[in-house]
Coordinates of C-alpha atoms and ligand atoms in Angstrom, one line a residue:
M1 CA 154.9 110.9 12.3
H2 CA 153.3 107.2 11.9
S3 CA 153.0 105.6 8.0
W4 CA 150.6 103.7 6.5
P5 CA 150.3 99.5 6.9
R6 CA 152.7 97.8 4.4
P7 CA 151.3 95.4 2.0
D8 CA 152.2 92.2 1.5
V9 CA 155.0 92.1 -1.4
P10 CA 155.2 88.6 -3.1
S11 CA 158.5 87.1 -3.8
L12 CA 159.2 86.1 -7.3
P13 CA 161.3 83.0 -9.2
G14 CA 164.6 84.7 -10.2
A15 CA 166.2 87.9 -10.4
G16 CA 164.6 91.4 -11.3
L17 CA 166.6 93.9 -13.3
P18 CA 168.9 96.7 -12.4
L19 CA 166.1 99.5 -13.0
R20 CA 167.2 102.5 -15.6
L21 CA 165.2 105.6 -14.8
H22 CA 165.0 109.3 -16.4
D23 CA 167.0 111.7 -14.7
T24 CA 166.0 115.5 -15.0
S25 CA 169.3 117.2 -14.5
T26 CA 170.8 115.2 -17.8
S27 CA 168.0 114.1 -19.8
E28 CA 169.2 110.8 -19.8
V29 CA 167.6 107.6 -18.9
R30 CA 170.7 105.1 -16.6
A31 CA 171.1 103.1 -14.5
T32 CA 169.9 103.6 -10.7
A33 CA 171.1 102.4 -7.4
P34 CA 174.2 100.8 -7.4
G35 CA 174.7 100.0 -3.6
E36 CA 172.8 97.2 -1.6
I37 CA 171.0 99.8 -0.5
A38 CA 168.7 101.8 -2.6
T39 CA 167.4 105.2 -0.8
M40 CA 164.5 107.6 -2.0
Y41 CA 162.9 110.5 -1.1
V42 CA 159.8 111.3 -3.0
C43 CA 158.0 115.1 -1.6
G44 CA 155.0 114.2 0.0
I45 CA 151.4 116.4 0.0
T46 CA 150.8 119.9 1.8
P47 CA 147.4 118.3 3.7
Y48 CA 144.9 121.3 3.0
D49 CA 142.7 118.8 0.4
A50 CA 142.2 115.4 -0.1
T51 CA 144.4 113.1 -2.3
H52 CA 143.5 113.3 -6.2
M53 CA 144.7 111.3 -8.8
G54 CA 147.4 113.5 -10.1
H55 CA 148.8 112.7 -6.5
A56 CA 148.0 108.9 -6.9
A57 CA 150.3 109.1 -10.3
T58 CA 152.4 110.4 -8.9
Y59 CA 153.0 108.0 -5.7
V60 CA 151.9 105.1 -7.8
T61 CA 154.8 106.1 -10.1
F62 CA 157.4 105.9 -7.4
D63 CA 156.1 102.6 -6.0
L64 CA 157.2 101.0 -9.1
V65 CA 160.3 102.4 -8.8
Q66 CA 160.6 100.8 -5.0
R67 CA 159.0 97.7 -6.5
V68 CA 161.9 97.1 -8.8
W69 CA 164.1 97.7 -6.8
L70 CA 163.2 95.1 -4.1
D71 CA 162.6 92.7 -6.8
A72 CA 166.7 93.1 -8.5
G73 CA 167.4 92.8 -4.5
H74 CA 168.1 96.1 -2.7
E75 CA 167.0 96.6 0.9
V76 CA 164.8 100.5 0.4
H77 CA 164.9 103.3 2.0
Y78 CA 162.4 105.6 1.3
V79 CA 161.6 108.9 3.0
Q80 CA 158.5 111.0 2.4
N81 CA 157.6 114.1 4.1
V82 CA 154.3 116.2 5.1
T83 CA 154.3 119.7 4.4
D84 CA 152.2 120.3 7.3
V85 CA 152.9 123.9 7.7
D86 CA 153.0 126.1 4.9
D87 CA 151.1 129.1 3.2
P88 CA 148.3 127.3 1.2
L89 CA 147.7 124.9 4.1
L90 CA 147.2 128.1 6.4
A91 CA 145.4 129.9 3.6
R92 CA 142.9 127.2 4.0
A93 CA 142.1 126.9 7.6
L94 CA 141.9 130.7 7.6
E95 CA 139.5 130.7 4.4
T96 CA 137.4 127.4 6.8
G97 CA 138.0 128.6 10.1
D98 CA 139.2 124.8 10.4
D99 CA 142.2 124.9 13.0
W100 CA 145.4 124.5 11.0
M101 CA 146.5 121.3 12.8
A102 CA 143.4 119.7 12.7
L103 CA 143.0 120.4 9.0
A104 CA 146.7 118.9 8.3
D105 CA 145.8 116.0 10.5
R106 CA 142.2 115.1 8.7
E107 CA 143.9 115.5 5.5
T108 CA 147.1 113.2 6.4
Q109 CA 144.6 110.1 7.7
L110 CA 142.9 110.6 4.5
F111 CA 146.3 110.6 2.4
R112 CA 147.0 107.4 4.7
E113 CA 143.7 105.2 3.7
D114 CA 144.2 106.3 0.2
M115 CA 147.7 105.0 -0.2
T116 CA 146.7 102.0 1.7
D117 CA 144.1 101.5 -0.7
L118 CA 146.2 101.6 -3.4
A119 CA 148.9 99.2 -2.0
V120 CA 151.4 102.0 -2.1
I121 CA 154.0 100.3 0.3
P122 CA 154.7 103.2 2.8
P123 CA 157.7 105.0 3.8
R124 CA 160.2 104.0 6.1
H125 CA 160.2 107.1 7.6
Y126 CA 157.2 109.4 8.0
I127 CA 158.2 112.7 8.6
G128 CA 156.2 116.2 9.3
A129 CA 157.6 119.5 8.6
V130 CA 156.7 120.3 12.4
E131 CA 158.4 117.5 13.7
S132 CA 161.5 118.5 11.8
I133 CA 162.0 122.1 12.7
P134 CA 164.8 121.1 14.9
A135 CA 166.5 119.7 12.0
V136 CA 165.7 122.8 9.5
L137 CA 167.2 124.6 12.3
R138 CA 170.7 122.4 12.0
Y139 CA 171.1 122.9 8.5
I140 CA 170.0 126.9 8.3
E141 CA 173.0 126.8 10.9
K142 CA 175.5 124.9 8.4
L143 CA 174.1 127.6 5.7
R144 CA 175.1 130.3 7.7
A145 CA 178.8 129.0 8.4
A146 CA 179.5 128.4 4.8
G147 CA 178.2 132.3 4.5
A148 CA 175.2 131.6 2.0
V149 CA 172.3 133.2 4.6
Y150 CA 171.4 136.8 4.7
A151 CA 168.2 138.4 6.4
V152 CA 165.2 140.8 4.5
D153 CA 163.8 142.4 7.6
G154 CA 164.7 140.0 9.6
D155 CA 163.4 136.9 7.2
L156 CA 166.5 134.9 6.6
Y157 CA 167.3 134.1 2.7
F158 CA 169.7 131.5 1.5
R159 CA 172.3 133.0 -1.5
V160 CA 171.3 130.1 -4.5
R161 CA 174.1 131.1 -6.2
A162 CA 176.1 129.9 -3.4
D163 CA 176.1 126.6 -5.2
E164 CA 178.5 127.0 -8.5
R165 CA 176.2 124.3 -9.9
F166 CA 172.8 126.4 -8.6
G167 CA 170.2 125.9 -12.0
S168 CA 171.5 122.2 -13.1
V169 CA 168.4 120.4 -11.8
A170 CA 165.8 121.7 -14.1
N171 CA 168.4 123.3 -16.1
L172 CA 165.8 126.4 -17.1
P173 CA 166.8 129.8 -18.7
D174 CA 167.3 132.7 -16.5
H175 CA 164.2 134.6 -17.5
E176 CA 162.3 130.9 -17.1
M177 CA 163.6 130.3 -13.3
L178 CA 162.1 133.7 -12.8
R179 CA 158.9 133.2 -14.0
V180 CA 158.3 129.9 -12.1
F181 CA 159.6 131.0 -9.2
A182 CA 156.8 133.7 -9.0
E183 CA 154.4 131.2 -10.1
R184 CA 154.9 128.3 -7.4
G185 CA 155.6 130.2 -4.1
G186 CA 158.8 132.0 -4.9
D187 CA 159.4 136.2 -3.9
P188 CA 161.4 137.6 -6.7
D189 CA 160.4 140.9 -6.6
R190 CA 160.7 141.5 -2.5
P191 CA 162.6 144.5 -2.1
G192 CA 166.5 143.8 0.2
K193 CA 167.1 140.4 -2.1
E194 CA 170.2 140.4 -3.3
D195 CA 169.2 137.5 -5.9
P196 CA 165.6 137.8 -7.0
L197 CA 166.0 134.1 -6.9
D198 CA 167.1 133.2 -3.3
C199 CA 165.1 131.6 -1.6
L200 CA 163.2 131.9 2.1
L201 CA 164.4 129.6 4.7
W202 CA 163.0 131.3 7.9
Q203 CA 160.4 133.3 8.4
L204 CA 159.3 135.5 11.1
E205 CA 156.4 135.4 13.4
R206 CA 153.7 137.0 11.0
P207 CA 150.2 137.9 13.5
G208 CA 148.0 134.8 13.5
E209 CA 150.1 132.3 12.3
P210 CA 152.0 129.7 13.8
A211 CA 156.2 130.7 14.9
W212 CA 158.4 128.5 16.7
D213 CA 161.4 129.3 19.1
S214 CA 165.2 129.3 16.7
P215 CA 168.3 131.5 17.6
F216 CA 166.9 133.3 14.3
G217 CA 163.9 134.8 16.1
R218 CA 160.3 132.8 16.3
G219 CA 158.8 131.9 12.5
R220 CA 158.8 129.1 10.8
P221 CA 160.4 127.2 7.9
G222 CA 160.4 128.2 4.3
W223 CA 159.4 125.2 2.0
H224 CA 162.5 124.0 0.3
I225 CA 164.9 123.7 3.4
E226 CA 162.3 121.3 4.5
C227 CA 162.8 118.4 2.2
S228 CA 166.5 118.7 2.1
A229 CA 166.6 118.7 5.8
I230 CA 164.4 115.5 6.6
A231 CA 166.3 113.8 3.1
L232 CA 169.9 114.5 4.4
D233 CA 168.8 113.6 7.8
H234 CA 167.6 110.2 7.3
L235 CA 169.2 109.1 4.4
G236 CA 172.4 111.3 3.6
S237 CA 173.5 112.1 0.4
P238 CA 173.9 111.2 -2.4
I239 CA 170.2 109.4 -2.4
D240 CA 169.8 107.6 -5.1
V241 CA 166.6 109.1 -6.4
Q242 CA 165.0 112.4 -5.3
G243 CA 161.2 112.2 -6.8
G244 CA 157.9 114.2 -6.9
G245 CA 155.6 115.9 -9.8
S246 CA 157.3 117.6 -12.6
D247 CA 156.1 121.0 -11.3
L248 CA 158.9 120.3 -8.3
A249 CA 162.0 120.1 -10.7
F250 CA 162.0 124.1 -10.6
P251 CA 162.3 125.6 -8.3
H252 CA 161.8 123.1 -5.3
H253 CA 164.1 120.1 -6.1
E254 CA 166.2 122.9 -7.7
M255 CA 166.8 125.1 -4.7
G256 CA 166.5 122.0 -2.4
A257 CA 169.5 120.7 -4.0
S258 CA 171.5 123.8 -3.6
E259 CA 170.7 124.1 -0.3
A260 CA 171.9 120.5 0.6
Q261 CA 175.1 120.8 -1.4
V262 CA 176.3 124.0 0.0
A263 CA 175.0 122.7 3.8
T264 CA 177.1 119.2 3.2
S265 CA 179.6 120.5 1.0
D266 CA 179.3 117.7 -1.2
W267 CA 177.8 116.9 -4.9
P268 CA 175.7 115.2 -5.8
Y269 CA 172.8 115.8 -3.6
A270 CA 170.4 113.0 -5.3
R271 CA 171.8 110.8 -8.6
H272 CA 168.9 111.0 -10.1
Y273 CA 165.7 113.7 -10.1
T274 CA 162.9 111.5 -11.3
H275 CA 159.9 113.2 -12.2
A276 CA 156.2 112.2 -12.6
A277 CA 154.0 114.2 -15.7
M278 CA 150.9 116.1 -14.1
V279 CA 147.6 114.1 -14.3
R280 CA 145.0 116.9 -15.9
L281 CA 141.2 117.2 -16.1
D282 CA 140.1 118.2 -19.1
G283 CA 143.2 119.6 -20.2
E284 CA 144.0 121.1 -17.2
K285 CA 146.5 120.5 -14.4
M286 CA 144.4 119.1 -11.8
S287 CA 145.3 121.3 -8.6
K288 CA 144.0 122.1 -5.7
S289 CA 144.3 126.0 -6.4
R290 CA 142.2 125.3 -9.3
G291 CA 139.9 122.8 -7.2
N292 CA 139.3 120.8 -10.7
L293 CA 139.9 117.7 -8.3
V294 CA 138.7 113.8 -8.7
F295 CA 139.3 112.5 -4.9
V296 CA 140.4 109.0 -4.5
S297 CA 138.5 108.6 -1.6
T298 CA 135.4 109.9 -3.7
L299 CA 136.1 106.8 -6.2
R300 CA 136.6 104.3 -3.4
H301 CA 133.8 105.7 -1.6
A302 CA 131.6 105.0 -4.9
G303 CA 132.8 101.5 -5.2
H304 CA 135.6 101.8 -7.6
D305 CA 137.7 98.9 -7.1
P306 CA 141.4 100.3 -6.1
N307 CA 143.3 97.6 -8.4
A308 CA 141.5 99.7 -11.4
I309 CA 142.4 103.2 -10.4
R310 CA 145.8 101.9 -10.1
L311 CA 145.2 100.4 -13.5
A312 CA 143.6 103.0 -14.8
I313 CA 146.9 105.5 -13.6
L314 CA 149.5 102.8 -15.0
A315 CA 148.0 102.8 -18.7
H316 CA 149.8 105.9 -19.1
H317 CA 153.8 106.3 -19.3
Y318 CA 154.7 108.6 -16.1
R319 CA 156.8 111.1 -18.4
T320 CA 153.5 112.3 -20.6
D321 CA 151.0 114.1 -19.0
W322 CA 147.3 112.9 -19.4
D323 CA 143.9 113.2 -18.7
W324 CA 141.8 111.6 -16.0
T325 CA 138.7 110.2 -17.8
D326 CA 135.3 108.3 -17.0
E327 CA 136.5 106.0 -19.7
G328 CA 140.1 105.6 -18.6
L329 CA 138.7 104.3 -15.3
A330 CA 135.9 101.9 -17.1
E331 CA 138.8 100.7 -19.4
A332 CA 140.8 99.5 -16.5
E333 CA 137.8 97.6 -14.8
A334 CA 137.7 95.6 -18.2
R335 CA 141.2 95.2 -18.0
L336 CA 141.2 94.0 -14.2
Q337 CA 138.3 92.0 -14.8
A338 CA 140.3 89.8 -17.9
W339 CA 142.9 89.7 -16.2
R340 CA 141.0 88.2 -13.1
D341 CA 139.1 86.0 -15.4
A342 CA 142.4 84.7 -17.0
V343 CA 143.8 84.0 -13.5
D344 CA 140.5 81.5 -12.7
A345 CA 140.4 80.2 -15.9
P346 CA 140.8 76.4 -16.1
G347 CA 143.7 76.2 -19.3
A348 CA 146.7 79.2 -18.6
A349 CA 149.5 79.8 -21.0
P350 CA 152.4 79.6 -19.7
A351 CA 153.7 82.7 -17.3
Q352 CA 158.0 83.0 -17.5
P353 CA 157.6 84.6 -20.3
V354 CA 154.9 87.4 -19.0
L355 CA 157.4 87.2 -15.6
D356 CA 160.7 88.4 -18.0
A357 CA 158.6 90.4 -20.1
V358 CA 156.8 92.8 -17.3
R359 CA 160.6 92.8 -15.6
A360 CA 162.0 94.5 -18.9
R361 CA 159.6 96.7 -19.2
L362 CA 158.9 98.3 -16.1
A363 CA 163.0 98.4 -15.5
D364 CA 162.9 100.3 -19.2
D365 CA 162.5 103.5 -17.3
L366 CA 159.0 102.0 -15.9
D367 CA 157.3 101.2 -18.8
A368 CA 154.3 100.6 -17.3
P369 CA 151.8 100.7 -20.1
G370 CA 154.4 98.2 -21.9
A371 CA 154.2 96.1 -18.8
L372 CA 150.2 95.9 -19.0
A373 CA 150.6 95.2 -22.5
A374 CA 152.5 91.6 -21.5
V375 CA 149.8 90.6 -19.4
D376 CA 146.8 91.4 -21.7
R377 CA 148.8 89.0 -24.0
W378 CA 148.9 86.7 -21.4
A379 CA 145.1 87.0 -20.5
E380 CA 144.1 86.8 -24.1
N381 CA 146.2 83.8 -24.5
T382 CA 145.0 82.1 -21.7
R383 CA 141.5 82.9 -22.8
L384 CA 141.9 81.8 -26.5
R385 CA 143.0 78.0 -24.6
S386 CA 140.2 78.0 -21.9
G387 CA 139.4 74.9 -22.4
A388 CA 141.8 72.9 -24.5
A389 CA 143.1 69.7 -23.4
G390 CA 146.7 69.3 -22.3
A391 CA 147.0 73.5 -22.7
D392 CA 147.4 74.5 -19.0
D393 CA 150.6 75.7 -17.1
P394 CA 149.5 74.7 -13.2
D395 CA 152.0 77.1 -11.8
A396 CA 151.1 80.0 -14.6
H397 CA 148.0 80.9 -12.7
L398 CA 149.9 81.5 -9.6
L399 CA 152.8 83.4 -10.5
V400 CA 151.0 85.7 -12.9
R401 CA 149.1 86.5 -9.8
D402 CA 152.1 87.1 -7.5
L403 CA 154.0 88.7 -10.2
V404 CA 151.0 91.1 -11.1
D405 CA 151.3 92.1 -6.9
A406 CA 154.8 92.5 -6.4
L407 CA 155.4 94.4 -9.7
L408 CA 152.2 96.2 -10.6
G409 CA 150.8 96.4 -7.2
V410 CA 147.5 95.1 -8.3
R411 CA 145.3 92.3 -6.5
L412 CA 144.0 89.9 -8.9
Ligands
5CA1 N1 154.6 119.4 0.0 C1 154.9 119.8 -1.4 C2 156.1 118.7 -1.8 S1 157.2 118.8 -0.3 C3 153.4 119.2 -2.8 O1 154.2 120.1 -4.1 N2 152.7 119.2 -1.9 S2 151.1 119.0 -3.0 O2 150.3 118.2 -1.9 O3 151.1 120.0 -4.0 O4 151.9 117.5 -3.9 C4 151.8 116.1 -3.6 C5 152.8 115.8 -4.6 O5 151.8 115.1 -5.7 C6 154.2 116.7 -5.3 O6 155.0 115.2 -6.0 C7 153.5 116.8 -6.5 O7 154.6 117.2 -7.5 C8 152.7 116.1 -7.3 N3 151.6 116.3 -7.3 C9 150.3 117.7 -7.8 N4 149.7 117.9 -8.8 C10 149.6 116.7 -9.4 C11 149.4 116.3 -10.8 N5 148.2 117.3 -11.3 N6 149.8 115.5 -11.8 C12 151.0 115.0 -11.1 N7 151.3 114.9 -9.9 C13 150.7 116.4 -9.0
ZN2 ZN1 159.5 118.8 -1.1

């Protein structure tokens, strides 16, 4: 499917730094992207509701990854999916009487508009689950050939233990894997499964649900294989970064990695598994199932500048859970104004130290709060020297405007 328009990304003088990033599987911050082409797959939305601040924060996080790589001279191949057929989407359509496809189309379109407003650089390939069913079937066939598939009442399951490294993405103890699997769409108690953690690859048609023809009978794909198939088809392995929110580390990224590793007989599926922390509202994870949501589109329509929404996100480190608040947005609006005032002020402070600092902070595991503090210091110095004779650096305004745009995705 089509993605959304690409924002202009100014090029900056000199070269950016190599990005070091946290990897969940090893709990280390390590260098990313050894090659000229850097590859990234980020799990996309399940389009049954509008983009909330949690989604926005996750996509802005991985947008920083792309921006740091571009600045360091990499070509970036970025792929994202849309889970446009899945249990929660079908359940919502049933509840509201909507056609499931119309619901998915509408919410995906709103997501594109939100991403455009937030200046998130689009993926090269934006791929729906429905359109990737042929790829999913090919990968199921590979898993079958590897002896990793069995049926329960006609539904196909993946033997997670066919991958000797199963468990090494999220590194959870067995009892935790079972608990979290049950919580996040899994079916550990289904009779007939060989291992309670085995996951669904292909589900036979159920009354009233959409289904597609396949050599395994009419049905629809399981969730994890959707992402592995799309990523392997469009990027190959190993991908440099598999991204998503921390709620996806287990089971989604664990099982997707094992499926990919068995299907390709290769390891690793991804060099980095990187996870954005959860955005909460009043202390509770913002989630479509809980319904405690602040939508990007609501804020946009209320007249909030998307640049301020982006700054409100960037004020938090991506690995720390945080609460979305009105005060946080108001602070971001004040910061945006202070920065805009500074780039319009007559006596700018030198900009090269800001560029060096923002590059260094972002390359160090995306320390966005540290990068914002560097621009704050420049804006404050500029304010203090405003009007002072001989204090001007004529190119500084332009350079700060460009670096804030290119590296932080914020337009001054
Ligand atoms: N379609 C699947 C991934 S294949 C899915 O999880 N969709 S989603 O719509 O539920 O979430 C989309 C992305 O937003 C995922 O990366 C998810 O981890 C992230 N996300 C969801 N809720 C939050 C939250 N409260 N804070 C931060 N990120 C979140
Ligand atoms: Zn996914």
